CSV table of C-alpha atoms in Angstrom, one decimal:
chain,number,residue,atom,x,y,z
A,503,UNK,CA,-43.8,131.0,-64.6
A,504,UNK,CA,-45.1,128.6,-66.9
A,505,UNK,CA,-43.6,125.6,-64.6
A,506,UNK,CA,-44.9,127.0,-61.8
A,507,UNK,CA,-48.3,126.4,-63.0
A,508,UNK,CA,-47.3,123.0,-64.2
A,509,UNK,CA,-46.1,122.0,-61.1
A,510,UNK,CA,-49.4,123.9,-59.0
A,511,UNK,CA,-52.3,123.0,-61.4
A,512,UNK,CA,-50.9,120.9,-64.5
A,513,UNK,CA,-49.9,118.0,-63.1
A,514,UNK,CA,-52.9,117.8,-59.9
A,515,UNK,CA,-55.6,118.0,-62.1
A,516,UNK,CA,-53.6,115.3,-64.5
A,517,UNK,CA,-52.7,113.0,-61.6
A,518,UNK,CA,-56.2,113.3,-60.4
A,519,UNK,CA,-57.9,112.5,-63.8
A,520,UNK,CA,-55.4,109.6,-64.6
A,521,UNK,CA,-56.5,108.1,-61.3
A,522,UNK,CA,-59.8,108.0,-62.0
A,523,UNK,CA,-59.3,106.7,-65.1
A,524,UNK,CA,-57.7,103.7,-63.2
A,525,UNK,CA,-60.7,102.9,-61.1
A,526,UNK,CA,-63.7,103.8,-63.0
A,527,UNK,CA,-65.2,100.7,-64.7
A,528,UNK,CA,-64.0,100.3,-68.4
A,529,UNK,CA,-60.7,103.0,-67.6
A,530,UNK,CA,-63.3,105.1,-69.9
A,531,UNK,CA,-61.8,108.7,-70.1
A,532,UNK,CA,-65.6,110.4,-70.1
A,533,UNK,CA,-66.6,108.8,-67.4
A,534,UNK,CA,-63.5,110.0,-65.3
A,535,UNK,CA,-64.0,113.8,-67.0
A,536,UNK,CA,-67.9,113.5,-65.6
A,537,UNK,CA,-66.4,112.3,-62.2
A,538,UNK,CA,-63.4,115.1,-62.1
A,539,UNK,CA,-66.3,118.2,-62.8
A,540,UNK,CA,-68.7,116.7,-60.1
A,541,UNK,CA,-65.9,117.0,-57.7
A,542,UNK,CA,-65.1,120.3,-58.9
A,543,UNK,CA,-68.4,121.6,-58.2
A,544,UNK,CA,-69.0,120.0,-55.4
A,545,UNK,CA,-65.5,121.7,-53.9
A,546,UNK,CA,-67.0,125.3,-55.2
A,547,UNK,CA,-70.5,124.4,-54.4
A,548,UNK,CA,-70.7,126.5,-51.2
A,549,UNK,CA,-69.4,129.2,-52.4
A,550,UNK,CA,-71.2,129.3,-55.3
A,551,UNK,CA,-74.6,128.4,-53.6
A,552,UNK,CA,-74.0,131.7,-51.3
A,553,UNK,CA,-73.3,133.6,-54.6
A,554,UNK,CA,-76.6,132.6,-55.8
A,555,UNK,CA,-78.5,133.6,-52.4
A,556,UNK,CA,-76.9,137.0,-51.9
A,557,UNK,CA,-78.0,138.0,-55.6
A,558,UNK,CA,-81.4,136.9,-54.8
A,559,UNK,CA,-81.4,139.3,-51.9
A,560,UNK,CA,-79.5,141.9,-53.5
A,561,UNK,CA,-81.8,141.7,-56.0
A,562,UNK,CA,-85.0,142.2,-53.4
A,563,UNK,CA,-83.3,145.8,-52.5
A,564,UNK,CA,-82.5,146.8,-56.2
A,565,UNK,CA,-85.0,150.0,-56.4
A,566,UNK,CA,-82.9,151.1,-53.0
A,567,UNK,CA,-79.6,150.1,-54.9
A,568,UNK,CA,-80.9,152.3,-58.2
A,569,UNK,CA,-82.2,155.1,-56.2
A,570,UNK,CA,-78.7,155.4,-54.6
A,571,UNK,CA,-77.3,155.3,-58.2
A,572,UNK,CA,-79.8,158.0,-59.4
A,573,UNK,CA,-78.8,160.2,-56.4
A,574,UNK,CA,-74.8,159.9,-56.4
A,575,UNK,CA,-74.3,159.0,-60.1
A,576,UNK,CA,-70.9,160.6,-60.9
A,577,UNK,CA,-69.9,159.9,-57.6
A,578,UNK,CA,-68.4,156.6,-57.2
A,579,UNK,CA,-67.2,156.3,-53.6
A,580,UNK,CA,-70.2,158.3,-52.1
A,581,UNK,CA,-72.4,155.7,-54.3
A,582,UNK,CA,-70.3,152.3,-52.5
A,583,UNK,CA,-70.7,154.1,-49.3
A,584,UNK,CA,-74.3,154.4,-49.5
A,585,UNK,CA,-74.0,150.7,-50.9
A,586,UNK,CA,-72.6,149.6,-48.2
A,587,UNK,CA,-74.8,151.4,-45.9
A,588,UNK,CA,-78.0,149.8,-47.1
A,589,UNK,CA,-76.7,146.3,-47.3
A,590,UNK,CA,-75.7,146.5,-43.3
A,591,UNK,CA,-79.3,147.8,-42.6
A,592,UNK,CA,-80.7,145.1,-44.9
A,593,UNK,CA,-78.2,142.5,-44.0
A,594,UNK,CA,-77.2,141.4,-46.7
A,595,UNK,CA,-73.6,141.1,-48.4
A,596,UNK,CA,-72.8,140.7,-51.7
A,597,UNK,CA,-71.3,137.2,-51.4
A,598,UNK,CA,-69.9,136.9,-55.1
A,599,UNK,CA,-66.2,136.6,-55.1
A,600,UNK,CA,-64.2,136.9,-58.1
A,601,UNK,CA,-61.6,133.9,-57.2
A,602,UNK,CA,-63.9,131.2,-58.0
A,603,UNK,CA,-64.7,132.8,-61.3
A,604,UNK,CA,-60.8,132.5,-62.0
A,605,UNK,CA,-60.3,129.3,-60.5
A,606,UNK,CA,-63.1,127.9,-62.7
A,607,UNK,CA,-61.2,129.4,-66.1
A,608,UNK,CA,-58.3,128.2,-64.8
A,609,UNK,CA,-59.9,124.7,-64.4
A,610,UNK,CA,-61.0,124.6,-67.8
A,611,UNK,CA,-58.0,126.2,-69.5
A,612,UNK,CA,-55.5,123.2,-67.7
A,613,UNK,CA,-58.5,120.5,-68.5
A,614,UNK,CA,-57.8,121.1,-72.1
A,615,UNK,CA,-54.4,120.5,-72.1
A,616,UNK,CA,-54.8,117.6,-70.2
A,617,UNK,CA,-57.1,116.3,-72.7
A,618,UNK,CA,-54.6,117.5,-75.5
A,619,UNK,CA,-51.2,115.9,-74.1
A,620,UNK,CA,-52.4,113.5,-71.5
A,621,UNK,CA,-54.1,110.3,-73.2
A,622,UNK,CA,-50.7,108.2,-73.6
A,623,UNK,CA,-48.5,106.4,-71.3
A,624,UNK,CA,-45.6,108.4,-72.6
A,625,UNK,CA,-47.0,110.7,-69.7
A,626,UNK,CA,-47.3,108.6,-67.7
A,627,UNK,CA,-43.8,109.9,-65.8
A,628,UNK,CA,-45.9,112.9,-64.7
A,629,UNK,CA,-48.0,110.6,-62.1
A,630,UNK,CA,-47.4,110.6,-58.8
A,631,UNK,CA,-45.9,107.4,-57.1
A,632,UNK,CA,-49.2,106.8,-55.2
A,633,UNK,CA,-51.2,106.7,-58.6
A,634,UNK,CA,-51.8,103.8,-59.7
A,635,UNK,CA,-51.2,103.7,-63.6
A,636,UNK,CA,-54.4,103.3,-65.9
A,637,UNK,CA,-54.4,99.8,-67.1
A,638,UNK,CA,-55.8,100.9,-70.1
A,639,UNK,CA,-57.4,104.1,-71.4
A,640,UNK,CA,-60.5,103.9,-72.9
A,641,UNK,CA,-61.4,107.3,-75.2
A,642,UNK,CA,-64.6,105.8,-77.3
A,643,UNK,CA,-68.2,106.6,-75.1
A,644,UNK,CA,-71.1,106.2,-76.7
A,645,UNK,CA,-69.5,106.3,-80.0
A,646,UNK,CA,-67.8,109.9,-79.4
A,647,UNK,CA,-63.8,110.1,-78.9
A,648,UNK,CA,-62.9,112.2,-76.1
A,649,UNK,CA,-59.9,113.8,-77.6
A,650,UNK,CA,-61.9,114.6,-81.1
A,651,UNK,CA,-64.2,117.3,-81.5
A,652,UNK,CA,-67.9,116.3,-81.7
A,653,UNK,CA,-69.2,118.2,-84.2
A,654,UNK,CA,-72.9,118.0,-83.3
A,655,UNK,CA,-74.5,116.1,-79.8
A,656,UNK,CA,-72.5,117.1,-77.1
A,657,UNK,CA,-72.0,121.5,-78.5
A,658,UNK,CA,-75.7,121.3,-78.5
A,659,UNK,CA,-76.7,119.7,-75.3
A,660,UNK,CA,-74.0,122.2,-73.8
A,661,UNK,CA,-75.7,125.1,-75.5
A,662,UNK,CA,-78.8,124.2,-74.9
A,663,UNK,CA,-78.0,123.3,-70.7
A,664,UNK,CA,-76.5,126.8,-70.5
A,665,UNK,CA,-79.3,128.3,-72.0
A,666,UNK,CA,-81.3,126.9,-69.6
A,667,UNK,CA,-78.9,127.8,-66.7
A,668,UNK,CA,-78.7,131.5,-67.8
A,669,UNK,CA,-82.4,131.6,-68.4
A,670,UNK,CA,-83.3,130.5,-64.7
A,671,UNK,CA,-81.0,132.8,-62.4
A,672,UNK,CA,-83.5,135.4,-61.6
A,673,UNK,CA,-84.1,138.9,-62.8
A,674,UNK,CA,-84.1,141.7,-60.6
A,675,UNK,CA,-87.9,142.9,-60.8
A,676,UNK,CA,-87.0,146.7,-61.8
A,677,UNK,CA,-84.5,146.2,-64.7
A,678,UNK,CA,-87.5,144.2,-67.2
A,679,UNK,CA,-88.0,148.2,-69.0
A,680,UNK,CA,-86.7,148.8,-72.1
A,681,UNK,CA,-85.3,151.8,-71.3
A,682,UNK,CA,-82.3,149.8,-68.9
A,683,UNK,CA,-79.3,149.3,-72.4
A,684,UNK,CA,-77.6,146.5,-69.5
A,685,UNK,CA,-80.6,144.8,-68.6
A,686,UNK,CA,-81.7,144.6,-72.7
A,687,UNK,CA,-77.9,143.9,-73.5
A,688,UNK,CA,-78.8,140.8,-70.2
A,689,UNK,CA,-82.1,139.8,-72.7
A,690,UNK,CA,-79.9,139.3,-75.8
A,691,UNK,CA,-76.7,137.8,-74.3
A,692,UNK,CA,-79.0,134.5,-72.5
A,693,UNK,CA,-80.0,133.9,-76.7
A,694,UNK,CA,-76.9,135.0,-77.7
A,695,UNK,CA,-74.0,133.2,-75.5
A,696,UNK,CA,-75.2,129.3,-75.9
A,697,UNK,CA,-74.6,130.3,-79.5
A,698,UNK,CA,-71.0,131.0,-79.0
A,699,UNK,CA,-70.8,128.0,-76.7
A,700,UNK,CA,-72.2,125.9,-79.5
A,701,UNK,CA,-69.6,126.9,-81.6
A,702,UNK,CA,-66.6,127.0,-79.4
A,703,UNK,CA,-67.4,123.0,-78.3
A,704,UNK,CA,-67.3,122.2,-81.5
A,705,UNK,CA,-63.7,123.4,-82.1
A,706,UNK,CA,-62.2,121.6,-78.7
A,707,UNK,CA,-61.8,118.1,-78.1
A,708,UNK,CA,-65.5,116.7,-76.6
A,709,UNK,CA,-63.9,115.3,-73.5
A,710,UNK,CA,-64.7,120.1,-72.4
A,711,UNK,CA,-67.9,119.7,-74.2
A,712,UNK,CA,-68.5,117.1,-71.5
A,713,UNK,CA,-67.3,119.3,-68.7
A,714,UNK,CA,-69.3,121.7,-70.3
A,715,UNK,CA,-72.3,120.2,-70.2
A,716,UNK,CA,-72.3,118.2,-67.1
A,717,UNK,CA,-71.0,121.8,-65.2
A,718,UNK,CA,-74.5,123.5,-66.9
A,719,UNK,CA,-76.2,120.4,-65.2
A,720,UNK,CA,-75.0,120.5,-61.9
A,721,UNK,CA,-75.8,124.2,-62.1
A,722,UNK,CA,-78.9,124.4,-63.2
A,723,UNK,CA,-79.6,122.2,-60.2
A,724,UNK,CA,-78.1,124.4,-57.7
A,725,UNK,CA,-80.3,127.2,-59.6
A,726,UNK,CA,-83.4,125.4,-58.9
A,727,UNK,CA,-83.0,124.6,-55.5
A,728,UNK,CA,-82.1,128.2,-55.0
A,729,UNK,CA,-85.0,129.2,-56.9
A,730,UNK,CA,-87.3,127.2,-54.7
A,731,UNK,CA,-85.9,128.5,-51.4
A,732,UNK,CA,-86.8,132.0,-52.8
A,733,UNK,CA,-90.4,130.4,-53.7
A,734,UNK,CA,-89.4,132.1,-57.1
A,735,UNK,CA,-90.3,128.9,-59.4
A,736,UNK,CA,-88.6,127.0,-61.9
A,737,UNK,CA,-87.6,129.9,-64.0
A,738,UNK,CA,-86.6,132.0,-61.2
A,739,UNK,CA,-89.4,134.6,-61.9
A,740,UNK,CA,-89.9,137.6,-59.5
A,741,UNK,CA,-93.5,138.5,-58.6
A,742,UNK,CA,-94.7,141.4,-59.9
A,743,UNK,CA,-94.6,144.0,-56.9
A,744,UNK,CA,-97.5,146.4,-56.6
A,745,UNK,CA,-95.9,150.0,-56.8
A,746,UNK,CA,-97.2,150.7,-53.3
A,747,UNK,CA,-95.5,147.7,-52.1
A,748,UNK,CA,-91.9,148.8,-53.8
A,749,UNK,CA,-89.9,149.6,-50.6
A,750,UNK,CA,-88.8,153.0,-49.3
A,751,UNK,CA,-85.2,154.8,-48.9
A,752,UNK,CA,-83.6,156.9,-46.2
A,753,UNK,CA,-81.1,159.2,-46.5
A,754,UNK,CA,-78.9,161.5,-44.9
A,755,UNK,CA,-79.3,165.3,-46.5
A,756,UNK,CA,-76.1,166.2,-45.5
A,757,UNK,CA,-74.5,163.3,-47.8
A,758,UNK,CA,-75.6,165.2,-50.7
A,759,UNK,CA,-72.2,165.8,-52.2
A,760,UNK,CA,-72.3,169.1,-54.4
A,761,UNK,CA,-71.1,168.4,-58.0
A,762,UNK,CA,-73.2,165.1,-58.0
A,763,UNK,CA,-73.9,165.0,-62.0
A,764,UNK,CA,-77.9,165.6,-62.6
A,765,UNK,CA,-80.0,162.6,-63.4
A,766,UNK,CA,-83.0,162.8,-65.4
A,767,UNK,CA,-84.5,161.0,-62.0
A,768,UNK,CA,-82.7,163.1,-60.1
A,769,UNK,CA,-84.9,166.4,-60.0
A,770,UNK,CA,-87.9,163.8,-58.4
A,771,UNK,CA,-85.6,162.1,-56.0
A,772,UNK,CA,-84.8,165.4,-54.4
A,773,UNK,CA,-88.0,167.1,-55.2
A,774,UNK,CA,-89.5,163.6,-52.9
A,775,UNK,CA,-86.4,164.0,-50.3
A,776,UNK,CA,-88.0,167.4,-49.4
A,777,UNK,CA,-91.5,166.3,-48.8
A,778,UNK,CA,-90.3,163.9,-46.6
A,779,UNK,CA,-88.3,165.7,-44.1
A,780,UNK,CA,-88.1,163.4,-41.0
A,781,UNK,CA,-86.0,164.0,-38.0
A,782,UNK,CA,-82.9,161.9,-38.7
A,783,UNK,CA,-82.7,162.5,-42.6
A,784,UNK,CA,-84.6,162.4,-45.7
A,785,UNK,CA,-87.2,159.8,-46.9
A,786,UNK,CA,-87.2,159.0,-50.3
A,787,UNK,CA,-89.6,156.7,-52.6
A,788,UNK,CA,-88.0,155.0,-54.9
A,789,UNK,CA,-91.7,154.6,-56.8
A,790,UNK,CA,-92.1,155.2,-60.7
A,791,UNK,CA,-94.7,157.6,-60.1
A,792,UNK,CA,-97.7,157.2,-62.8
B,822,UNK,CA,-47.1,149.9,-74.6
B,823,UNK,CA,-47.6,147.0,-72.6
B,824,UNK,CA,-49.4,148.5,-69.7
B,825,UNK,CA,-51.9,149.9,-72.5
B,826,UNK,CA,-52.7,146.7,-74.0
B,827,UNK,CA,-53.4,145.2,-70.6
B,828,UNK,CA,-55.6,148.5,-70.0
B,829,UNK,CA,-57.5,147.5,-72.9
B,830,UNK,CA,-57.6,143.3,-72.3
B,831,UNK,CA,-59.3,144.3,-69.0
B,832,UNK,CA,-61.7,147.2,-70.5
B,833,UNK,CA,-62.9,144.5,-73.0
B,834,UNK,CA,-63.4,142.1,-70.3
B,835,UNK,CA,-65.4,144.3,-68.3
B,836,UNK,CA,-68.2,145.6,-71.5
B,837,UNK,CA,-68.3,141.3,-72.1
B,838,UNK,CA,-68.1,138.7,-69.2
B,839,UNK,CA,-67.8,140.5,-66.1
B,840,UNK,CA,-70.3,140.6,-64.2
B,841,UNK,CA,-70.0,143.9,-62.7
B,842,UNK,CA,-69.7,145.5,-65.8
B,843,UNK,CA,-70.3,143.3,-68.3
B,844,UNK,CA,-73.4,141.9,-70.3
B,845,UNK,CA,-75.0,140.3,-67.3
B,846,UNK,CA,-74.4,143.3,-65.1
B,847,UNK,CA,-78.0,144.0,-64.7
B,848,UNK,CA,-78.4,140.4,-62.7
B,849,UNK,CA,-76.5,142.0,-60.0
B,850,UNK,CA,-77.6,145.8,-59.1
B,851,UNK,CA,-75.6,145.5,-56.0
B,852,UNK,CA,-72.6,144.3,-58.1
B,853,UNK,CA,-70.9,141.3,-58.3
B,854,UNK,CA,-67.8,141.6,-56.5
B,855,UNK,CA,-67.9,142.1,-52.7
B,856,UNK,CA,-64.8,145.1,-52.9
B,857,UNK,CA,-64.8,148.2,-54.2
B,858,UNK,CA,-63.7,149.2,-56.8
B,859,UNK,CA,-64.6,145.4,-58.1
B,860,UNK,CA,-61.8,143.9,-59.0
B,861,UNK,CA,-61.6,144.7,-62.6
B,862,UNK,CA,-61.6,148.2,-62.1
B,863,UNK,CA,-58.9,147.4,-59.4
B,864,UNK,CA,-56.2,145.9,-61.2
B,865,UNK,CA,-56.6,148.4,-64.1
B,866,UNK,CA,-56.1,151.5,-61.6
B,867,UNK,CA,-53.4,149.2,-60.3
B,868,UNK,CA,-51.4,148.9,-63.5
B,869,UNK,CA,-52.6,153.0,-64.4
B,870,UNK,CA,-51.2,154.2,-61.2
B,871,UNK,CA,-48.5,152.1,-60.5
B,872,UNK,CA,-47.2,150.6,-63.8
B,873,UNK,CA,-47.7,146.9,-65.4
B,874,UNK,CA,-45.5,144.7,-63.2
B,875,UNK,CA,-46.5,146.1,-59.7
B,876,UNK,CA,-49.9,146.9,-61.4
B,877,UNK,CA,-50.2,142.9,-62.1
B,878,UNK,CA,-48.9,142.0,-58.6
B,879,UNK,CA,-51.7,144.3,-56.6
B,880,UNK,CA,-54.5,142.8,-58.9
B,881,UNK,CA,-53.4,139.1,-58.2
B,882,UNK,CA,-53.0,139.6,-54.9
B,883,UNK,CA,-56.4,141.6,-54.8
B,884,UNK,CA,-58.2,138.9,-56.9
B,885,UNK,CA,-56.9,136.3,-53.9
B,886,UNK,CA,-58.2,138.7,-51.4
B,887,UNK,CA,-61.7,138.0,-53.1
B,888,UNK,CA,-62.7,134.9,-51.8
B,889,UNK,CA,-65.4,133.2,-50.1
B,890,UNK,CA,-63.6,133.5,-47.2
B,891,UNK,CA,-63.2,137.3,-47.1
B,892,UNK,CA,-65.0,140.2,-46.2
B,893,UNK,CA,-65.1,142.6,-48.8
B,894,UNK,CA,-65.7,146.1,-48.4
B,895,UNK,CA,-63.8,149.5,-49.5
B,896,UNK,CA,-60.6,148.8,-50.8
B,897,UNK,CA,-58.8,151.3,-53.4
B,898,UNK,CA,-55.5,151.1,-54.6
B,899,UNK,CA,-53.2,153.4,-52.6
């Protein structure tokens, strides 16, 4: 098992680093780590920039997406149904896949043993022919070693970039209330996580505080750029929507499943369904009423 | 023993990093993952319903199934 993943990821990700150690100027190590993550992003970048929309516009529909909650809470595969129902009328898809999320660990897991093992010719036997060997391997940049831990610079500039990132991937406009525990748990975590990521760069070698910091970078671009598309500003702020303005939901009555635990909500969803009888189903509004 | 511990490695990734489940769960009210069950919840009804090893294999391959390239949809463990 374990040589299988040498063989697939180890030794790639080595052969590719080596080499551009070989051609970037001065054979210096951070330079070819900074080169290495751009690719990487670029090679996820369309996935990941389709992530980004589709939680925009998932985000758009969220009062439909909680009113579906409300009504089939205790009933998971009515709930996806319904789910799925809404984003075909509203065309959208949620476009976040869980592979790149791996593949990104993965990446970051096999980086640091590369950095560990990989900074002497005695590995040089893992190359492939077509690589040309590093002349020399240069590990000082800007007076930080690559291989040590940097106890101070680069954990903060990573903590401080993520911060930023986490901070500007929008919030959907109904989950602000206090009274969401996720959405409070979201508030804490954006303070909370650069912390941890402070304090885990500091432990590994500062070539992955360098991947970490220039993957934040690259990010927070692709976050901005989303952002601006969506006319949602730097920060990724949602305007506040007028309660008349919050859209409206239809629904089948006959996909009412009996045994569908009550919701404190609930009562006024179905109490609203029946007030809006129309011929093909039931209208609900998904308004807080005052 | 072993399919209980990694019942419990994927219940503590869901309440932290995933995003379906997880501390940033309210960023995606549609969920993250474009299957469902996401794929979290899938691999640990895999390895419930159908033991560790077999268990593991379904989630890999289900985790593969979730790519850019993919549709997404219903997709339980049979």
């Amino acid at each position: 098992m374990s040589a299988f993943f040498t063989t697939i990821l180890f030794i790639p990700i080595y052969n590719m680093l080596m080499y551009l150690v070989a051609v970037v100027p001065g054979h210096q190590v951070a330079l070819a780590i900074i080169a290495l993550t751009i690719i990487i992003r670029i090679i996820l970048l369309p996935s990941s920039l389709k992530a980004s929309k589709s939680t925009i516009e998932m985000q758009k529909i969220q009062p439909l997406l909680n009113a579906v909650k409300v009504k089939f809470k205790g009933d998971q595969m009515k709930q996806s149904q319904e789910m799925q129902r809404l984003f075909k009328e509203h065309k959208v898809s949620p476009y976040g896949s869980c592979l790149p999320l791996i593949v990104q660990m993965i990446v970051l897991i096999v980086f640091y043993r590369v950095i560990l093992i990989g900074f002497n010719s005695g590995h040089f036997n893992l190359l492939y022919s077509f690589i040309p060997k590093p002349a020399e391997i240069n590990l000082r940049f800007l007076g930080i070693n690559v291989s040590k831990p940097d106890l101070w610079l680069l954990p903060i500039l990573a903590g401080a970039l993520q911060f930023v990132q986490t901070k500007m991937m929008p919030q959907p406009p109904q989950s602000k209330g206090a009274n969401d525990p996720m959405a409070m748990m979201n508030k804490q975590m954006i303070y909370f996580f650069p912390l941890i990521t402070i304090f885990i760069a500091r432990a590994l070698p500062s070539g992955l505080a360098i991947y970490w910091v220039i993957t934040s970078a690259v990010m927070i671009l692709q976050q901005w750029y989303i952002n601006n598309q969506f006319k949602l500003g730097f920060w990724g702020k949602f305007p506040a929507v007028p309660i008349s303005e919050l859209p409206e939901y239809t629904i089948d009555t006959a996909s009412t499943s009996a045994g569908t635990e009550l919701h404190p909500e609930h009562e006024k969803i179905i109490e609203a369904d029946e007030k809006k009888i129309r011929a093909k189903g039931v209208e609900i509004t998904v308004r807080k009423r005052k | 023993m072993i399919k209980k511990i990694l019942i419990k490695i994927i219940e503590f990734y869901q309440k932290t990093l995933s995003p379906d489940h997880g501390w940033f769960s309210s960023r995606y009210p549609g969920g993250y993952c474009k299957y469902h069950p996401d794929c979290s919840e899938y691999c640990k009804q895999a390895i419930e319903k159908k033991g560790a090893a077999k268990g593991i294999a379904l989630g890999a391959w289900r985790v593969l199934r979730c790519n850019p390239w993919s549709a997404g949809g219903i997709d339980e463990v049979k």
